[in-house]
Amino acid sequence: MKLLVTGGCGFIGSAVVRLAIARGHAVINLDALTYAACPDNVAEVAEDPGYAFEHADIRDRVALDRIFEAHTPDAVMHLAAESHVDRSIDGPGTFIETNITGTYQLLEAARAFWVRHGKPEDFRFHHISTDEVFGTLGAEGQFTEDTRYDPRSPYSASKAASDHLVRAWNETYGLPVILSNCSNNYGPFHFPEKLVPVIILNALDEKPLPIYGDGSNVRDWLYVEDHADALLLVLEKGKLGRSYNIGGENERSNLELVRTICAILDEKRPRDEGSYADLIEFVADRPGHDARYAIDPERIREELGWRPSVTVEEGLARTVDWYLMNEGWWRALQDRDGVGARLGVRP
Ligand code: NAD
């Protein structure tokens, strides 16, 4: 297939681009190159004859129309977004503009292209979203695809709005869409403002390891390469108009997760004295911090036969290895605006 991937210089988008090219698909990577983008993430496929890059913003309808006509994609995989919850607390405007208005512009450009080309039945608009749209859970229960939407941060509210737009374009205009909502990703090329890389990199620099609140917040952790694999499967085999929850089947509290990373680092790069866990520091909680997310993976498992390939311990060990071997990549990003600062604290 010829895939138009938005946000392909980001963390998950670049994993999708690398895997799609490795599987023989052609990819057009459309990215605005915001602070979160790293073109190096796709360096290994940049010279592939099936790869093309388009520097464009999903809010720019003129650019989108040109790109659709120039490349005539078989499918869109829409990952471009503002993605950091803490930044959405400090500056929700760009989240509304990119995640909602940008998705609207992309849907309209895709619809116009699809209509111009005779409404091909096999065209797909795959919208990639988050489990955060479902809100927060107590100690029990899991999110299914039918869980009521209840977003609680500017980020998750903007993603929820974009999900609604995608469903509406399917119901109203018949645009062939498919959605997926996944849990917290981690793995290689993760931008150094998110929890897992912050912990690894602070530990390597002997800096405090910040844990929000008491560290009891629970997330389901999904290795990014497993997510990319699931996304290509959903695109190829998922039922039209349907959504699929994608999880890692690995729930951990933030404190457990951080302790696991410390134990892996203690083995791979021991400190002169003590454990990296001695650097753990509890800091002010995030306002409106959701207590627990958990994914019921039954639909994707039963309908598409998909399960994650690694446990969080295996995936974190691979991730730590990657950061140890790629210091040049992450050092260069630590100077970017806001990286390393505490963001998203209620004024
Ligand atoms: P990311 O922040 O690492 O990358 C986002 C990419 O989108 C960047 O390359 C950026 O330049 C690009 N982008 C931003 N605004 C743009 C615009 N207006 N036009 C074109 N490109 C733009 O994000 P990520 O973590 O890779 O997440 C990708 C998608 O997956 C997002 O839609 C996110 O909501 C969703 N998601 C992420 C997670 C996670 O754990 N990271 C979990 C569930 C869902």
Tab-separated table of C-alpha atoms and ligand atoms in Angstrom:
chain	number	residue	atom	x	y	z
A	1	MET	CA	0.000	0.000	0.000
A	2	LYS	CA	0.934	3.644	-0.335
A	3	LEU	CA	0.493	5.145	3.131
A	4	LEU	CA	0.244	8.816	4.004
A	5	VAL	CA	1.522	8.881	7.597
A	6	THR	CA	1.087	12.140	9.517
A	7	GLY	CA	3.478	12.825	12.391
A	8	GLY	CA	6.038	10.358	11.048
A	9	CYS	CA	8.969	12.206	12.636
A	10	GLY	CA	7.503	11.720	16.118
A	11	PHE	CA	7.879	8.807	18.488
A	12	ILE	CA	5.113	6.410	17.377
A	13	GLY	CA	4.784	7.769	13.836
A	14	SER	CA	8.441	7.041	13.130
A	15	ALA	CA	8.058	3.465	14.399
A	16	VAL	CA	5.137	3.079	11.978
A	17	VAL	CA	7.181	4.549	9.110
A	18	ARG	CA	10.163	2.251	9.766
A	19	LEU	CA	7.994	-0.861	10.064
A	20	ALA	CA	5.827	-0.017	7.036
A	21	ILE	CA	8.887	0.484	4.830
A	22	ALA	CA	10.428	-2.745	6.172
A	23	ARG	CA	7.233	-4.564	5.154
A	24	GLY	CA	7.347	-3.218	1.624
A	25	HIS	CA	4.785	-0.420	1.826
A	26	ALA	CA	5.446	2.992	0.315
A	27	VAL	CA	5.257	5.848	2.830
A	28	ILE	CA	4.709	9.567	2.526
A	29	ASN	CA	5.691	11.088	5.861
A	30	LEU	CA	3.844	14.377	6.430
A	31	ASP	CA	5.184	16.300	9.404
A	32	ALA	CA	5.288	19.949	10.501
A	33	LEU	CA	8.546	19.336	12.423
A	34	THR	CA	7.434	20.812	15.746
A	35	TYR	CA	9.611	20.742	18.868
A	36	ALA	CA	8.668	17.032	19.257
A	37	ALA	CA	9.888	15.960	15.820
A	38	CYS	CA	13.186	14.202	15.142
A	39	PRO	CA	13.939	13.571	11.472
A	40	ASP	CA	16.755	11.237	12.639
A	41	ASN	CA	14.043	8.812	13.799
A	42	VAL	CA	13.496	7.860	10.158
A	43	ALA	CA	17.095	8.210	8.961
A	44	GLU	CA	17.371	4.462	8.359
A	45	VAL	CA	14.602	4.566	5.729
A	46	ALA	CA	15.178	8.060	4.320
A	47	GLU	CA	17.005	6.782	1.239
A	48	ASP	CA	14.508	3.988	0.540
A	49	PRO	CA	12.850	4.488	-2.883
A	50	GLY	CA	9.464	3.913	-1.225
A	51	TYR	CA	9.920	6.793	1.221
A	52	ALA	CA	8.986	10.448	0.699
A	53	PHE	CA	8.881	13.350	3.120
A	54	GLU	CA	6.488	16.302	3.029
A	55	HIS	CA	7.157	19.191	5.400
A	56	ALA	CA	3.594	20.412	5.999
A	57	ASP	CA	1.120	21.296	8.711
A	58	ILE	CA	-2.151	19.363	8.966
A	59	ARG	CA	-3.946	22.668	9.507
A	60	ASP	CA	-2.859	23.848	6.030
A	61	ARG	CA	-5.626	22.702	3.678
A	62	VAL	CA	-3.898	23.973	0.537
A	63	ALA	CA	-0.778	21.958	1.336
A	64	LEU	CA	-2.887	18.896	2.176
A	65	ASP	CA	-4.748	19.028	-1.145
A	66	ARG	CA	-1.471	19.293	-3.042
A	67	ILE	CA	0.046	16.349	-1.123
A	68	PHE	CA	-2.981	14.077	-1.665
A	69	GLU	CA	-2.949	14.745	-5.414
A	70	ALA	CA	0.817	14.462	-5.749
A	71	HIS	CA	1.023	11.090	-3.991
A	72	THR	CA	-2.468	9.518	-4.363
A	73	PRO	CA	-2.237	7.443	-1.155
A	74	ASP	CA	-4.261	4.247	-0.574
A	75	ALA	CA	-4.610	5.060	3.116
A	76	VAL	CA	-3.972	7.732	5.717
A	77	MET	CA	-2.512	6.878	9.111
A	78	HIS	CA	-3.089	9.965	11.218
A	79	LEU	CA	-0.668	10.301	14.138
A	80	ALA	CA	0.279	13.996	14.014
A	81	ALA	CA	-0.729	15.624	17.278
A	82	GLU	CA	0.377	17.629	20.235
A	83	SER	CA	0.887	14.768	22.666
A	84	HIS	CA	2.284	15.898	26.029
A	85	VAL	CA	-0.343	16.235	28.782
A	86	ASP	CA	1.796	18.586	30.890
A	87	ARG	CA	2.221	20.981	27.952
A	88	SER	CA	-1.547	20.888	27.371
A	89	ILE	CA	-2.078	22.184	30.904
A	90	ASP	CA	0.232	25.170	30.344
A	91	GLY	CA	-0.868	25.935	26.771
A	92	PRO	CA	-4.043	24.200	25.589
A	93	GLY	CA	-4.394	26.394	22.469
A	94	THR	CA	-2.029	24.447	20.227
A	95	PHE	CA	-3.711	21.197	21.278
A	96	ILE	CA	-7.089	22.527	20.181
A	97	GLU	CA	-5.640	23.827	16.912
A	98	THR	CA	-3.599	20.796	15.910
A	99	ASN	CA	-5.587	17.933	17.389
A	100	ILE	CA	-9.069	19.247	16.561
A	101	THR	CA	-8.771	21.790	13.732
A	102	GLY	CA	-5.884	19.870	12.159
A	103	THR	CA	-7.835	16.613	12.194
A	104	TYR	CA	-10.830	18.425	10.688
A	105	GLN	CA	-8.667	19.812	7.852
A	106	LEU	CA	-7.123	16.402	7.221
A	107	LEU	CA	-10.551	14.738	7.157
A	108	GLU	CA	-11.819	17.311	4.675
A	109	ALA	CA	-8.756	16.959	2.456
A	110	ALA	CA	-9.050	13.153	2.588
A	111	ARG	CA	-12.767	13.305	1.807
A	112	ALA	CA	-12.269	15.651	-1.164
A	113	PHE	CA	-9.513	13.375	-2.522
A	114	TRP	CA	-11.641	10.247	-1.973
A	115	VAL	CA	-14.636	11.829	-3.768
A	116	ARG	CA	-12.495	13.110	-6.669
A	117	HIS	CA	-11.179	9.579	-7.178
A	118	GLY	CA	-14.609	7.938	-7.288
A	119	LYS	CA	-14.945	6.954	-3.617
A	120	PRO	CA	-12.708	3.861	-3.748
A	121	GLU	CA	-14.045	1.253	-1.315
A	122	ASP	CA	-10.633	0.178	-0.152
A	123	PHE	CA	-9.465	3.685	0.832
A	124	ARG	CA	-8.836	3.984	4.606
A	125	PHE	CA	-8.501	6.869	7.038
A	126	HIS	CA	-6.947	5.370	10.177
A	127	HIS	CA	-7.128	7.703	13.169
A	128	ILE	CA	-4.678	6.916	15.960
A	129	SER	CA	-5.898	7.933	19.395
A	130	THR	CA	-5.377	7.293	23.085
A	131	ASP	CA	-7.046	5.421	25.946
A	132	GLU	CA	-7.012	8.749	27.833
A	133	VAL	CA	-10.265	9.721	26.077
A	134	PHE	CA	-12.060	7.277	28.409
A	135	GLY	CA	-11.100	9.147	31.578
A	136	THR	CA	-9.966	7.428	34.739
A	137	LEU	CA	-10.643	4.084	36.437
A	138	GLY	CA	-10.713	2.950	40.053
A	139	ALA	CA	-8.927	-0.204	41.181
A	140	GLU	CA	-11.184	-2.455	39.071
A	141	GLY	CA	-12.388	-2.525	35.462
A	142	GLN	CA	-10.966	-1.919	32.015
A	143	PHE	CA	-11.748	0.345	29.065
A	144	THR	CA	-13.627	-1.376	26.250
A	145	GLU	CA	-14.356	0.207	22.875
A	146	ASP	CA	-17.849	1.017	24.228
A	147	THR	CA	-16.685	2.796	27.380
A	148	ARG	CA	-18.233	6.265	27.620
A	149	TYR	CA	-15.850	9.083	26.712
A	150	ASP	CA	-14.838	11.130	29.770
A	151	PRO	CA	-11.629	13.053	28.979
A	152	ARG	CA	-10.193	15.097	31.820
A	153	SER	CA	-7.145	16.976	30.480
A	154	PRO	CA	-6.910	19.479	27.611
A	155	TYR	CA	-4.863	16.845	25.737
A	156	SER	CA	-7.358	14.012	26.164
A	157	ALA	CA	-10.318	16.332	25.506
A	158	SER	CA	-8.748	17.422	22.214
A	159	LYS	CA	-8.098	13.795	21.238
A	160	ALA	CA	-11.678	12.856	22.188
A	161	ALA	CA	-12.974	15.663	19.972
A	162	SER	CA	-10.869	14.404	17.077
A	163	ASP	CA	-12.236	10.859	17.548
A	164	HIS	CA	-15.782	12.248	17.365
A	165	LEU	CA	-14.976	14.134	14.154
A	166	VAL	CA	-13.582	10.980	12.537
A	167	ARG	CA	-16.718	8.970	13.441
A	168	ALA	CA	-18.935	11.801	12.180
A	169	TRP	CA	-17.138	11.880	8.803
A	170	ASN	CA	-17.821	8.154	8.521
A	171	GLU	CA	-21.511	8.387	9.474
A	172	THR	CA	-22.263	11.568	7.547
A	173	TYR	CA	-20.095	11.338	4.445
A	174	GLY	CA	-19.325	7.621	4.330
A	175	LEU	CA	-15.569	8.226	4.523
A	176	PRO	CA	-14.044	4.771	5.190
A	177	VAL	CA	-12.480	5.262	8.620
A	178	ILE	CA	-11.042	3.071	11.307
A	179	LEU	CA	-9.904	4.128	14.791
A	180	SER	CA	-7.591	2.794	17.443
A	181	ASN	CA	-7.096	3.869	21.051
A	182	CYS	CA	-3.949	2.722	22.736
A	183	SER	CA	-2.290	2.811	26.115
A	184	ASN	CA	1.014	4.408	27.155
A	185	ASN	CA	3.819	3.667	24.713
A	186	TYR	CA	7.514	3.439	25.526
A	187	GLY	CA	10.595	2.345	23.599
A	188	PRO	CA	13.402	3.648	21.347
A	189	PHE	CA	13.208	7.253	20.049
A	190	HIS	CA	10.895	8.360	22.887
A	191	PHE	CA	11.192	12.136	23.246
A	192	PRO	CA	13.055	13.003	26.477
A	193	GLU	CA	10.147	14.798	28.174
A	194	LYS	CA	8.039	11.676	28.773
A	195	LEU	CA	8.272	9.551	31.924
A	196	VAL	CA	10.354	6.569	30.742
A	197	PRO	CA	13.140	8.542	29.020
A	198	VAL	CA	13.153	11.174	31.787
A	199	ILE	CA	13.856	8.437	34.334
A	200	ILE	CA	16.557	6.715	32.242
A	201	LEU	CA	18.335	9.942	31.327
A	202	ASN	CA	18.145	11.548	34.776
A	203	ALA	CA	19.490	8.341	36.285
A	204	LEU	CA	22.436	8.300	33.868
A	205	ASP	CA	23.177	11.927	34.813
A	206	GLU	CA	22.779	11.159	38.584
A	207	LYS	CA	19.854	13.603	38.780
A	208	PRO	CA	16.703	13.126	40.930
A	209	LEU	CA	14.087	10.792	39.443
A	210	PRO	CA	10.830	12.764	39.726
A	211	ILE	CA	7.635	10.845	40.511
A	212	TYR	CA	4.364	12.774	40.471
A	213	GLY	CA	2.315	12.491	43.691
A	214	ASP	CA	2.802	9.181	45.491
A	215	GLY	CA	3.522	7.195	42.307
A	216	SER	CA	0.360	5.098	42.656
A	217	ASN	CA	-1.097	6.109	39.257
A	218	VAL	CA	-1.437	3.006	37.108
A	219	ARG	CA	-0.864	2.848	33.359
A	220	ASP	CA	-0.848	-0.011	30.866
A	221	TRP	CA	2.540	-0.022	29.087
A	222	LEU	CA	2.865	-0.902	25.405
A	223	TYR	CA	6.204	-1.310	23.591
A	224	VAL	CA	6.165	1.112	20.650
A	225	GLU	CA	7.208	-1.488	18.058
A	226	ASP	CA	4.329	-3.714	19.165
A	227	HIS	CA	2.025	-0.729	18.728
A	228	ALA	CA	3.298	-0.085	15.193
A	229	ASP	CA	2.692	-3.755	14.375
A	230	ALA	CA	-0.863	-3.565	15.745
A	231	LEU	CA	-1.571	-0.364	13.804
A	232	LEU	CA	-0.603	-1.914	10.462
A	233	LEU	CA	-2.768	-4.928	11.267
A	234	VAL	CA	-5.756	-2.760	12.224
A	235	LEU	CA	-5.334	-0.811	8.995
A	236	GLU	CA	-5.179	-3.935	6.848
A	237	LYS	CA	-7.642	-6.238	8.627
A	238	GLY	CA	-9.794	-4.104	10.918
A	239	LYS	CA	-13.491	-3.689	10.179
A	240	LEU	CA	-14.567	-0.402	8.632
A	241	GLY	CA	-16.036	2.194	10.960
A	242	ARG	CA	-14.859	0.286	14.005
A	243	SER	CA	-12.432	1.173	16.769
A	244	TYR	CA	-9.850	-1.094	18.393
A	245	ASN	CA	-8.330	-0.704	21.844
A	246	ILE	CA	-4.640	-1.615	21.849
A	247	GLY	CA	-2.937	-2.413	25.144
A	248	GLY	CA	0.275	-3.942	26.383
A	249	GLU	CA	-1.359	-6.251	28.958
A	250	ASN	CA	1.181	-4.796	31.376
A	251	GLU	CA	-0.354	-2.612	34.068
A	252	ARG	CA	2.142	-1.025	36.428
A	253	SER	CA	2.021	1.857	38.874
A	254	ASN	CA	4.420	4.677	38.047
A	255	LEU	CA	6.451	3.781	41.123
A	256	GLU	CA	6.710	0.115	40.073
A	257	LEU	CA	7.711	1.172	36.574
A	258	VAL	CA	10.433	3.509	37.811
A	259	ARG	CA	11.767	0.870	40.206
A	260	THR	CA	11.917	-1.614	37.321
A	261	ILE	CA	13.929	0.852	35.197
A	262	CYS	CA	16.285	1.428	38.150
A	263	ALA	CA	16.810	-2.319	38.615
A	264	ILE	CA	17.620	-2.737	34.887
A	265	LEU	CA	20.099	0.157	35.026
A	266	ASP	CA	21.660	-1.245	38.224
A	267	GLU	CA	22.535	-4.354	36.197
A	268	LYS	CA	23.570	-2.732	32.946
A	269	ARG	CA	25.354	0.406	34.205
A	270	PRO	CA	25.916	0.044	37.997
A	271	ARG	CA	26.441	3.206	40.034
A	272	ASP	CA	29.614	3.607	42.053
A	273	GLU	CA	27.513	3.250	45.185
A	274	GLY	CA	23.915	2.250	45.873
A	275	SER	CA	20.966	1.798	43.504
A	276	TYR	CA	19.487	4.255	41.042
A	277	ALA	CA	16.302	3.870	43.078
A	278	ASP	CA	18.010	5.974	45.771
A	279	LEU	CA	17.542	8.944	43.386
A	280	ILE	CA	13.716	8.663	43.430
A	281	GLU	CA	12.076	11.907	44.524
A	282	PHE	CA	8.319	12.463	44.975
A	283	VAL	CA	7.199	15.807	43.505
A	284	ALA	CA	3.937	17.787	43.306
A	285	ASP	CA	1.250	15.853	41.455
A	286	ARG	CA	-0.116	16.776	38.013
A	287	PRO	CA	-3.466	18.636	38.321
A	288	GLY	CA	-6.312	16.237	37.456
A	289	HIS	CA	-3.897	13.292	37.293
A	290	ASP	CA	-5.955	10.268	36.171
A	291	ALA	CA	-5.623	7.425	38.700
A	292	ARG	CA	-5.678	4.382	36.457
A	293	TYR	CA	-5.980	3.382	32.795
A	294	ALA	CA	-6.475	-0.235	31.727
A	295	ILE	CA	-7.312	-1.734	28.338
A	296	ASP	CA	-9.647	-4.643	27.663
A	297	PRO	CA	-7.846	-6.139	24.634
A	298	GLU	CA	-10.537	-8.671	23.736
A	299	ARG	CA	-11.650	-7.152	20.425
A	300	ILE	CA	-8.217	-6.903	18.818
A	301	ARG	CA	-7.261	-10.306	20.230
A	302	GLU	CA	-10.431	-12.124	19.107
A	303	GLU	CA	-11.057	-10.369	15.777
A	304	LEU	CA	-7.499	-9.837	14.585
A	305	GLY	CA	-5.537	-12.359	16.652
A	306	TRP	CA	-3.141	-9.702	17.957
A	307	ARG	CA	-1.261	-9.725	21.262
A	308	PRO	CA	1.775	-7.746	22.419
A	309	SER	CA	5.054	-9.613	21.922
A	310	VAL	CA	6.945	-8.411	24.996
A	311	THR	CA	6.363	-7.889	28.717
A	312	VAL	CA	7.132	-4.458	30.111
A	313	GLU	CA	10.295	-5.856	31.741
A	314	GLU	CA	11.584	-7.145	28.372
A	315	GLY	CA	10.575	-3.983	26.548
A	316	LEU	CA	12.190	-1.734	29.168
A	317	ALA	CA	15.435	-3.722	29.010
A	318	ARG	CA	15.525	-3.173	25.223
A	319	THR	CA	14.678	0.484	25.733
A	320	VAL	CA	17.452	1.022	28.276
A	321	ASP	CA	19.923	-0.663	25.899
A	322	TRP	CA	18.817	1.669	23.135
A	323	TYR	CA	19.296	4.824	25.244
A	324	LEU	CA	22.711	3.580	26.401
A	325	MET	CA	23.773	3.134	22.774
A	326	ASN	CA	22.252	6.344	21.410
A	327	GLU	CA	23.475	9.112	23.664
A	328	GLY	CA	24.061	11.444	20.706
A	329	TRP	CA	20.361	11.250	19.813
A	330	TRP	CA	19.004	12.218	23.211
A	331	ARG	CA	21.686	14.723	24.252
A	332	ALA	CA	20.826	16.814	21.182
A	333	LEU	CA	17.170	16.977	22.242
A	334	GLN	CA	17.763	18.034	25.819
A	335	ASP	CA	18.278	21.675	24.726
A	336	ARG	CA	14.851	21.924	23.148
A	337	ASP	CA	12.299	24.318	24.588
A	338	GLY	CA	10.846	23.098	27.894
A	339	VAL	CA	12.712	19.771	27.971
A	340	GLY	CA	13.942	19.059	31.489
A	341	ALA	CA	11.673	21.719	33.037
A	342	ARG	CA	8.727	20.891	35.267
A	343	LEU	CA	5.645	21.689	33.189
A	344	GLY	CA	1.933	21.498	33.859
A	345	VAL	CA	1.816	22.567	37.499
A	346	ARG	CA	-1.335	24.461	38.457
A	347	PRO	CA	-0.423	28.185	38.858
B	1	NAD	P1	4.962	12.887	19.305
B	1	NAD	O1	4.684	14.131	20.075
B	1	NAD	O2	6.223	12.129	19.595
B	1	NAD	O3	5.004	13.219	17.733
B	1	NAD	C1	4.042	14.005	17.120
B	1	NAD	C2	4.520	14.344	15.701
B	1	NAD	O4	3.475	15.089	15.063
B	1	NAD	C3	5.784	15.206	15.665
B	1	NAD	O5	6.690	14.701	14.709
B	1	NAD	C4	5.272	16.576	15.251
B	1	NAD	O6	6.212	17.355	14.509
B	1	NAD	C5	4.048	16.216	14.430
B	1	NAD	N1	3.061	17.303	14.427
B	1	NAD	C6	2.587	17.999	15.500
B	1	NAD	N2	1.726	18.938	15.102
B	1	NAD	C7	1.642	18.845	13.753
B	1	NAD	C8	0.897	19.546	12.768
B	1	NAD	N3	0.089	20.566	13.105
B	1	NAD	N4	1.017	19.164	11.479
B	1	NAD	C9	1.842	18.136	11.126
B	1	NAD	N5	2.596	17.463	12.024
B	1	NAD	C10	2.483	17.806	13.317
B	1	NAD	O7	3.690	11.986	19.486
B	1	NAD	P2	3.595	10.396	19.684
B	1	NAD	O8	3.850	10.075	21.102
B	1	NAD	O9	4.362	9.733	18.630
B	1	NAD	O10	2.034	10.166	19.429
B	1	NAD	C11	1.544	9.935	18.100
B	1	NAD	C12	0.039	9.792	18.155
B	1	NAD	O11	-0.310	8.707	19.007
B	1	NAD	C13	-0.675	11.015	18.716
B	1	NAD	O12	-1.853	11.214	17.966
B	1	NAD	C14	-1.004	10.632	20.149
B	1	NAD	O13	-2.163	11.282	20.591
B	1	NAD	C15	-1.218	9.140	20.022
B	1	NAD	N6	-0.927	8.365	21.228
B	1	NAD	C16	0.282	8.466	21.863
B	1	NAD	C17	0.537	7.672	22.995
B	1	NAD	C18	1.881	7.689	23.688
B	1	NAD	O14	2.055	6.979	24.680
B	1	NAD	N7	2.858	8.430	23.218
B	1	NAD	C19	-0.442	6.822	23.491
B	1	NAD	C20	-1.671	6.759	22.823
B	1	NAD	C21	-1.894	7.518	21.680
